[in-house]
Structures are given as structure tokens and as C-alpha cells.
Coordinates of C-alpha atoms in Angstrom, one line a residue:
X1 CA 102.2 114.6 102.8
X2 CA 99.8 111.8 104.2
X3 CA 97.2 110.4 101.8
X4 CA 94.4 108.9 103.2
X5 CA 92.2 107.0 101.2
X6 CA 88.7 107.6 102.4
X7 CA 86.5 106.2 99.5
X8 CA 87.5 104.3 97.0
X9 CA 84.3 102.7 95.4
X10 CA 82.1 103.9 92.6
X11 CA 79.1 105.1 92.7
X12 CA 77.3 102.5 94.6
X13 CA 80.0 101.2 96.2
X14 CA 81.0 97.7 97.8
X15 CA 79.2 96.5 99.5
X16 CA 76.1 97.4 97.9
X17 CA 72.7 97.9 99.2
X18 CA 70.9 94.6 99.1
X19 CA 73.2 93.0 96.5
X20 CA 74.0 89.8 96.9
X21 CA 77.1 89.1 94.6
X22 CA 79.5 87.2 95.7
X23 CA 81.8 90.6 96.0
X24 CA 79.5 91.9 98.1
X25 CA 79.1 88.9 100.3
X26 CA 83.1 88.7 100.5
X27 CA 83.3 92.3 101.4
X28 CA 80.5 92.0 104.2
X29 CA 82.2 88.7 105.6
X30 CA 85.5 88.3 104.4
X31 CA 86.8 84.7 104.3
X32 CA 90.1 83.6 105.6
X33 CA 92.2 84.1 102.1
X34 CA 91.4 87.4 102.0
X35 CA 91.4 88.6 105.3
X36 CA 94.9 87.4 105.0
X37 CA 95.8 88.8 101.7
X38 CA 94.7 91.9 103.3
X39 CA 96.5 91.4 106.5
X40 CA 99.6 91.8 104.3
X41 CA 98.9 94.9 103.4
X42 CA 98.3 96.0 107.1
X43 CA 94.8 95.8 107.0
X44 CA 92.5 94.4 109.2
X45 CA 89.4 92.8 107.8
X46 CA 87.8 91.4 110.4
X47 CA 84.7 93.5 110.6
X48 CA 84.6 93.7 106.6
X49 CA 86.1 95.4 103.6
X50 CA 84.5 98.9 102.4
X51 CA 84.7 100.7 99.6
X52 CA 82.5 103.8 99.9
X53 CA 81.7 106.7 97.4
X54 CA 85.1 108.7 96.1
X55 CA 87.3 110.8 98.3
X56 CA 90.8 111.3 99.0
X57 CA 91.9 113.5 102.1
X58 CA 95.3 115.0 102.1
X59 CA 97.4 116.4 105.2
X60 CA 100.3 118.8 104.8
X61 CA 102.4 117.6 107.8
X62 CA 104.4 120.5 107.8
X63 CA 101.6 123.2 108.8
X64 CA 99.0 120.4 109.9
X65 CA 96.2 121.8 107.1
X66 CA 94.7 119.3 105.4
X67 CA 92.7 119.5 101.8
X68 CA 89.7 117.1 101.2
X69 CA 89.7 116.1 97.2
X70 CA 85.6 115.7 96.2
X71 CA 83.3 115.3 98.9
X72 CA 81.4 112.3 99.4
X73 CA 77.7 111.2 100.2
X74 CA 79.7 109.0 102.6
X75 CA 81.6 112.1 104.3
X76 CA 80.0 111.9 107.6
X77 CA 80.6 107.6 108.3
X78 CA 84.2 108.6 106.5
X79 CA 85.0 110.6 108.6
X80 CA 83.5 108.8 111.6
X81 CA 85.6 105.8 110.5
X82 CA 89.2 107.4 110.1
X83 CA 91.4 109.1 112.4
X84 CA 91.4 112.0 110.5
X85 CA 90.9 116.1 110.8
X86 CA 87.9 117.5 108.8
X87 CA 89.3 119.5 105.7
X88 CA 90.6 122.8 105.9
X89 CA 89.9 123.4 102.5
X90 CA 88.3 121.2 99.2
X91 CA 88.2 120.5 95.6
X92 CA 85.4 119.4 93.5
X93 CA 86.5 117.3 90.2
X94 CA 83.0 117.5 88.4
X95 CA 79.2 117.5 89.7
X96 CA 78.0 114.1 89.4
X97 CA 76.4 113.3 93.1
X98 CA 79.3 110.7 94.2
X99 CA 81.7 113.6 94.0
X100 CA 80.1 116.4 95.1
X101 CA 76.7 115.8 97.6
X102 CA 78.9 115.1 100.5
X103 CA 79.3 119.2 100.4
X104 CA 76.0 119.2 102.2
X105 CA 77.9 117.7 105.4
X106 CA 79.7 121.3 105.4
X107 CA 76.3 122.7 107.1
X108 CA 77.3 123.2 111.1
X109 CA 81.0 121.3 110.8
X110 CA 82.5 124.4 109.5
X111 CA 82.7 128.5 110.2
X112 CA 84.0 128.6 106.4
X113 CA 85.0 125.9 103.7
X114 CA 86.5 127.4 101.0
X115 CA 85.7 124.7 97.6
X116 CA 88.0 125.1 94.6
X117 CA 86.5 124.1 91.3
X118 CA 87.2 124.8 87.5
X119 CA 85.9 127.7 86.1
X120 CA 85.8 126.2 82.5
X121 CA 82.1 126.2 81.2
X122 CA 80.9 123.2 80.1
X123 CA 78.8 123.1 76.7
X124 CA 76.4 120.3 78.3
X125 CA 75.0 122.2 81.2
X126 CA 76.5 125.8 80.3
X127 CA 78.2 126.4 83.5
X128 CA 81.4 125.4 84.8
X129 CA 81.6 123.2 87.8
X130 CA 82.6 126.1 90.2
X131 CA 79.2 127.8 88.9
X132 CA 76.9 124.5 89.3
X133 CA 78.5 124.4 93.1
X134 CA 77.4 127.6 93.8
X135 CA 74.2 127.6 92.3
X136 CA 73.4 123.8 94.1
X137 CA 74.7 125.2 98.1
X138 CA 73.6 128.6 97.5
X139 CA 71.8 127.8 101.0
X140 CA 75.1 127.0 102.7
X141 CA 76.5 130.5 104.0
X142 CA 79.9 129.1 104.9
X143 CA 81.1 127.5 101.6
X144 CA 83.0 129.9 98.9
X145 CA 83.0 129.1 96.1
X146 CA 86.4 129.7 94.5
X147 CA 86.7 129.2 91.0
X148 CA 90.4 127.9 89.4
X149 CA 91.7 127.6 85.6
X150 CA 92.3 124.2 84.7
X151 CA 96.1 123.8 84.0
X152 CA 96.7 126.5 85.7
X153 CA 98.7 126.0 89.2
X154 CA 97.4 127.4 92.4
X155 CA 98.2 127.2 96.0
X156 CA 96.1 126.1 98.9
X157 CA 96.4 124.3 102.4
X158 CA 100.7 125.2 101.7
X159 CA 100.5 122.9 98.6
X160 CA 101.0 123.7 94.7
X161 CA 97.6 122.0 92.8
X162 CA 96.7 122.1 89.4
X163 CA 93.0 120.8 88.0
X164 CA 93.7 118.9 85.1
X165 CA 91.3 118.2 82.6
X166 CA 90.5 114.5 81.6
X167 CA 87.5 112.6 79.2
X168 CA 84.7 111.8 81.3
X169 CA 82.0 112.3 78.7
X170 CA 79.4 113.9 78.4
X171 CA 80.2 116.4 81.4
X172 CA 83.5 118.2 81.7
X173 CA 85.9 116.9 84.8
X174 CA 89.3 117.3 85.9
X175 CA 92.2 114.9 87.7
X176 CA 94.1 116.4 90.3
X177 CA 97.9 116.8 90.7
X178 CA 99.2 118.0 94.5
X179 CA 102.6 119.2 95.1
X180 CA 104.6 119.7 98.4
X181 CA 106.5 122.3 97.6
X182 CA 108.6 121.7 100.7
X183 CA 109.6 118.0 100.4
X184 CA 108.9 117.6 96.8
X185 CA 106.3 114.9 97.2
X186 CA 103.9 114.7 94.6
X187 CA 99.8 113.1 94.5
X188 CA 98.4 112.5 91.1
X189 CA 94.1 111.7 90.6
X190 CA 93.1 110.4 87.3
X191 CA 89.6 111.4 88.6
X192 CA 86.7 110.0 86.3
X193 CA 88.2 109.2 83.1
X194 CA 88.4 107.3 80.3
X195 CA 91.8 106.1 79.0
X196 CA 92.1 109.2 75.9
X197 CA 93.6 111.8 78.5
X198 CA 94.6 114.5 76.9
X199 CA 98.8 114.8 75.8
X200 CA 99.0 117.9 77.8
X201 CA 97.2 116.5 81.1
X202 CA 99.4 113.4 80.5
X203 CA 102.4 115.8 81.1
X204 CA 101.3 116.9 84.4
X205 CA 100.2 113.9 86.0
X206 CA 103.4 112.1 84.9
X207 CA 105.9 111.3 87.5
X208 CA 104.3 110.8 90.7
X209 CA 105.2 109.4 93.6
X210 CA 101.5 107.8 94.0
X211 CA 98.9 107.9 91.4
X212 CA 95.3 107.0 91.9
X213 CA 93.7 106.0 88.7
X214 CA 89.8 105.0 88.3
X215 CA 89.6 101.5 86.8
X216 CA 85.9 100.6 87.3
X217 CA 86.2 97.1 86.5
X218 CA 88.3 94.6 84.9
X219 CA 88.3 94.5 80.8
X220 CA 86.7 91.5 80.5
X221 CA 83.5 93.0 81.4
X222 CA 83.7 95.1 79.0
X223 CA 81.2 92.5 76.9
X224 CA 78.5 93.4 79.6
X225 CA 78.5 96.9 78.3
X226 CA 76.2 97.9 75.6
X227 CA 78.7 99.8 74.2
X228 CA 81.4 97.4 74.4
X229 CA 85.1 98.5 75.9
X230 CA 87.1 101.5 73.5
X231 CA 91.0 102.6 73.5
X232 CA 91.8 99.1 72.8
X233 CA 95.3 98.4 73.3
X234 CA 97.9 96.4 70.8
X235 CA 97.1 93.4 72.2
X236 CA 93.1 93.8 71.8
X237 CA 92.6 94.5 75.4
X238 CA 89.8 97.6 75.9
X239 CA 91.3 100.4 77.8
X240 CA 87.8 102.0 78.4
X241 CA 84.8 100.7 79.4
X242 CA 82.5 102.0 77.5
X243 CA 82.9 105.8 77.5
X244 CA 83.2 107.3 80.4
X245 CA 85.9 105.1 83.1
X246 CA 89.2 103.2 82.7
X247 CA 89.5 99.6 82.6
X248 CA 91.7 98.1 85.2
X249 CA 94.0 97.5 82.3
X250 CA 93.7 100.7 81.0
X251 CA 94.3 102.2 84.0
X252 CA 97.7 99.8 84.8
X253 CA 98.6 101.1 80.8
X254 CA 98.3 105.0 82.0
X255 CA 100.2 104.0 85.0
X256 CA 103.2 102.8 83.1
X257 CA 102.6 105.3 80.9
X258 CA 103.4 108.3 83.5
X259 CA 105.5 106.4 85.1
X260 CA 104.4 106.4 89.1
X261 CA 105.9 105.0 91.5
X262 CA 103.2 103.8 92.9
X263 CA 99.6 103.3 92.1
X264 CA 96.5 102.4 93.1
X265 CA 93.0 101.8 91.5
X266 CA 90.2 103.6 92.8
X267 CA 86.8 104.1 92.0
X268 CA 85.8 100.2 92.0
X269 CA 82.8 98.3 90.7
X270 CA 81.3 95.5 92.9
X271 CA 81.4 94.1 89.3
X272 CA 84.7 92.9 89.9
X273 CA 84.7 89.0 90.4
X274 CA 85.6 88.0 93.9
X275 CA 88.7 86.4 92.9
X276 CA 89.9 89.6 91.5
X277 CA 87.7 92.0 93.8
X278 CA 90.4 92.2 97.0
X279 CA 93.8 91.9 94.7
X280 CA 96.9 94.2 94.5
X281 CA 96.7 97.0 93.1
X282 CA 93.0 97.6 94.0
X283 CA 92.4 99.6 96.9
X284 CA 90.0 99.6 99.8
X285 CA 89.0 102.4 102.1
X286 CA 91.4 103.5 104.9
X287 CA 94.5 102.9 103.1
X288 CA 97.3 105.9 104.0
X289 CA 100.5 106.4 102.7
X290 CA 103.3 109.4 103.5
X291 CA 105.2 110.9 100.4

């Protein structure tokens, strides 16, 4: 199984659009530390450090098929920008724009793109996220729509995937576990969460060999919130910032928690102070790993 990391920034991702924060700055010219720090990790800075909108591709490299988890507003410089194939097949976590507008890119790129998506209905918009998919690219002819219960394991580009649902209020949305059946290998995705995922989903995402977990920004920013940080932890530290996305020590907590054997932090705030914007365990786009 080869991960690639294609976005791994929020919703306005780093840099952003005429912000000048020192994060941004850093990320547009990197300065010697981190260009070095980042060296270390095999990755070369020198024409800057990106974190685009959300989305994880993933190649089975025993039948070459590769599955494409949320589709990006960034899909087509993504995929202009790393070496690899366009998506046999996708999955949609929930229907906020970051994760889902990229499916507009499928128009011309592809004779047919089947989409998995949960079939639960959500109480806030009274359709499930399969349903809202269909009803938003009812226009594009070569996307089906194939609806999936959450918990329930089902089997696409030859490996085993379950949606699993996780607190990302008010709208429903789902993490995503993928298993090679084959070597064993196993990708967890908190997607969008808080820290209070539920026991059950806990169970599933548990024991992965790398586990992506949103951590927005560090809990100490949590005072910037109007609603403060929640989940706190025994030592006072906020797990959540505010309602909706893991703290980076909330995230780190969960990490432990399910025990991974690797993790990285995803879905990234230019909040994050540049001293602590281009640190292990945060990622940055193009990062690829083999389970």
C-alpha cells in the first residue's frame, strides 16, 4: 500500500491567499532551519512548503488501482504536482467544500468514477452524504454514486474499507480505515473530528500502521476561540478546539490511544506559530509512505 499525502492543510490552507503571517511567509520562503529540518525528512523545500485542501491518495501495489480519499478544490495542481495515477475509485468523508468540490475535476478526466459515501441520513440537511453527492454532480454523467453503511466493511480498488463515523458537529462525517487484505497493511483517517470519537469507531481505527489524525492547531489557541478548547484532558490541556477539530494534543492523545505506529497530523491551520508550523509530527503535502 503507498500513501501519498496530497493535501494536508485546512480549509484555506498554507500558504494562504494574501496572508501575511509569519507561517505563511515561512511556507512561501522557507529559511535555512527549516528547509533543513525538512531535508531530514527527505523533503526538499527549496521552492516552498504547501499544505493544500485535504486529500489522501492510496495505491494498491499489488493490482496497480489506486483509491483517492475526499476530493480536493486543489485536485487538479495535486495532481499536477505528484507523481501519481488519477483515482480509480473515491470516497467522500462529508460535504463541506474542502472535501468534496474537487469532484468537479472528474468532468473529462474520467469515462466513470465510481464515489463511495455513507448512506446514513443526517438530521441537519436530511440527506446522507451519498445523497447530497448526487444531488450536487447530478450534471456529471460519469460519477456513480455508490452509497456504503457506516461500520459496515466493503471492498474496492482490492482493499477492505470501512466509513467510520466520528463528531464533526453539526453535519454528520466519517474517518476512514483501509485494509490490504493481502499484506495486512492497514491506513487509518480520523477525518474531521473532534476528540469524543465514538467507543465503537475507536475500535476500528485502533492499531494502524499509520494514522492520519486532524489537529487544526496547537491547544494553546484554543483561547482565540470563542468557544474556548473542550475534551480537556487530566492535565487541563483542551483536546478540541472548539467543537468541530482536534487539537494537536488531542490528536497526539487519540494517537496513543489507538495505538499507531505511526502518525501524522493533517488538516493544518496557518494558525500554527512558525516555530511549531514545520515540526514532527505535522505533515506537509507530498509526503508518501509504503505499509
Amino acid at each position: 500500500m503507498q500513501v501519498t499525502l496530497l493535501g494536508t492543510g485546512d480549509t484555506t490552507g498554507t500558504p494562504t491567499p494574501d496572508c501575511d503571517c509569519d507561517t505563511c511567509e515561512e511556507a512561501r520562503e522557507p529559511g535555512d532551519a527549516t528547509r533543513r529540518r525538512l531535508r531530514e525528512r527527505g523533503i526538499d523545500a527549496s521552492s516552498g512548503v504547501e499544505r493544500s485542501r485535504f486529500s489522501v491518495h492510496v495505491r494498491n501495489e499489488c493490482t496497480g488501482e489506486a483509491l483517492l480519499i475526499d476530493l480536493s478544490p486543489d485536485f487538479r495542481h495535486q495532481f499536477l504536482t505528484h507523481d501519481v495515477g488519477l483515482p480509480d475509485e473515491a470516497i467522500v468523508t462529508h460535504i463541506h467544500f474542502d472535501h468534496l468540490d474537487g469532484l468537479g475535476n472528474a468532468y473529462r478526466l474520467f469515462d466513470d468514477l465510481p464515489v463511495y459515501a455513507a448512506n446514513e441520513v443526517d438530521p441537519v440537511t436530511d440527506e446522507s452524504v451519498a445523497d447530497t453527492i448526487r444531488r450536487k454532480y447530478d450534471y456529471l454523467d460519469r460519477v456513480t454514486v455508490r452509497d456504503r453503511t457506516p461500520l459496515e466493511p466493503f471492498e474496492t480498488c482490492g482493499f477492505e474499507v470501512t466509513l467510520v463515523p466520528v463528531e464533526h458537529p453539526p453535519m454528520l462525517c466519517y474517518g476512514v480505515v483501509v485494509e490490504d487484505p493481502e499484506t495486512g497493511a492497514k491506513l487509518a483517517l480520523t477525518g474531521d473530528t473532534n476528540y469524543a470519537v465514538p467507543d465503537e469507531s475507536r475500535a476500528v481505527l485502533a492499531d494502524a500502521d499509520l494514522l492520519l489524525a486532524d489537529a487544526i492547531v496547537p491547544a494553546h489557541l484554543c483561547e482565540h476561540h470563542p468557544m474556548g478548547g473542550d475534551h480537556h484532558g487530566p492535565d487541563g490541556v483542551p483536546r478540541t478546539f472548539g467543537t468541530k477539530h482536534m487539537t494537536r494534543e488531542g490528536a497526539l492523545a487519540l494517537a496513543d490511544e489507538l495505538d499507531a505506529a505511526e502518525t501524522r497530523l493533517v488538516h493544518l491551520a496557518h494558525y500554527y506559530p512558525v516555530e511549531e508550523a514545520f515540526e514532527e509530527p505535522l505533515a506537509i503535502d507530498g509526503e508518501q509512505y509504503h505499509l
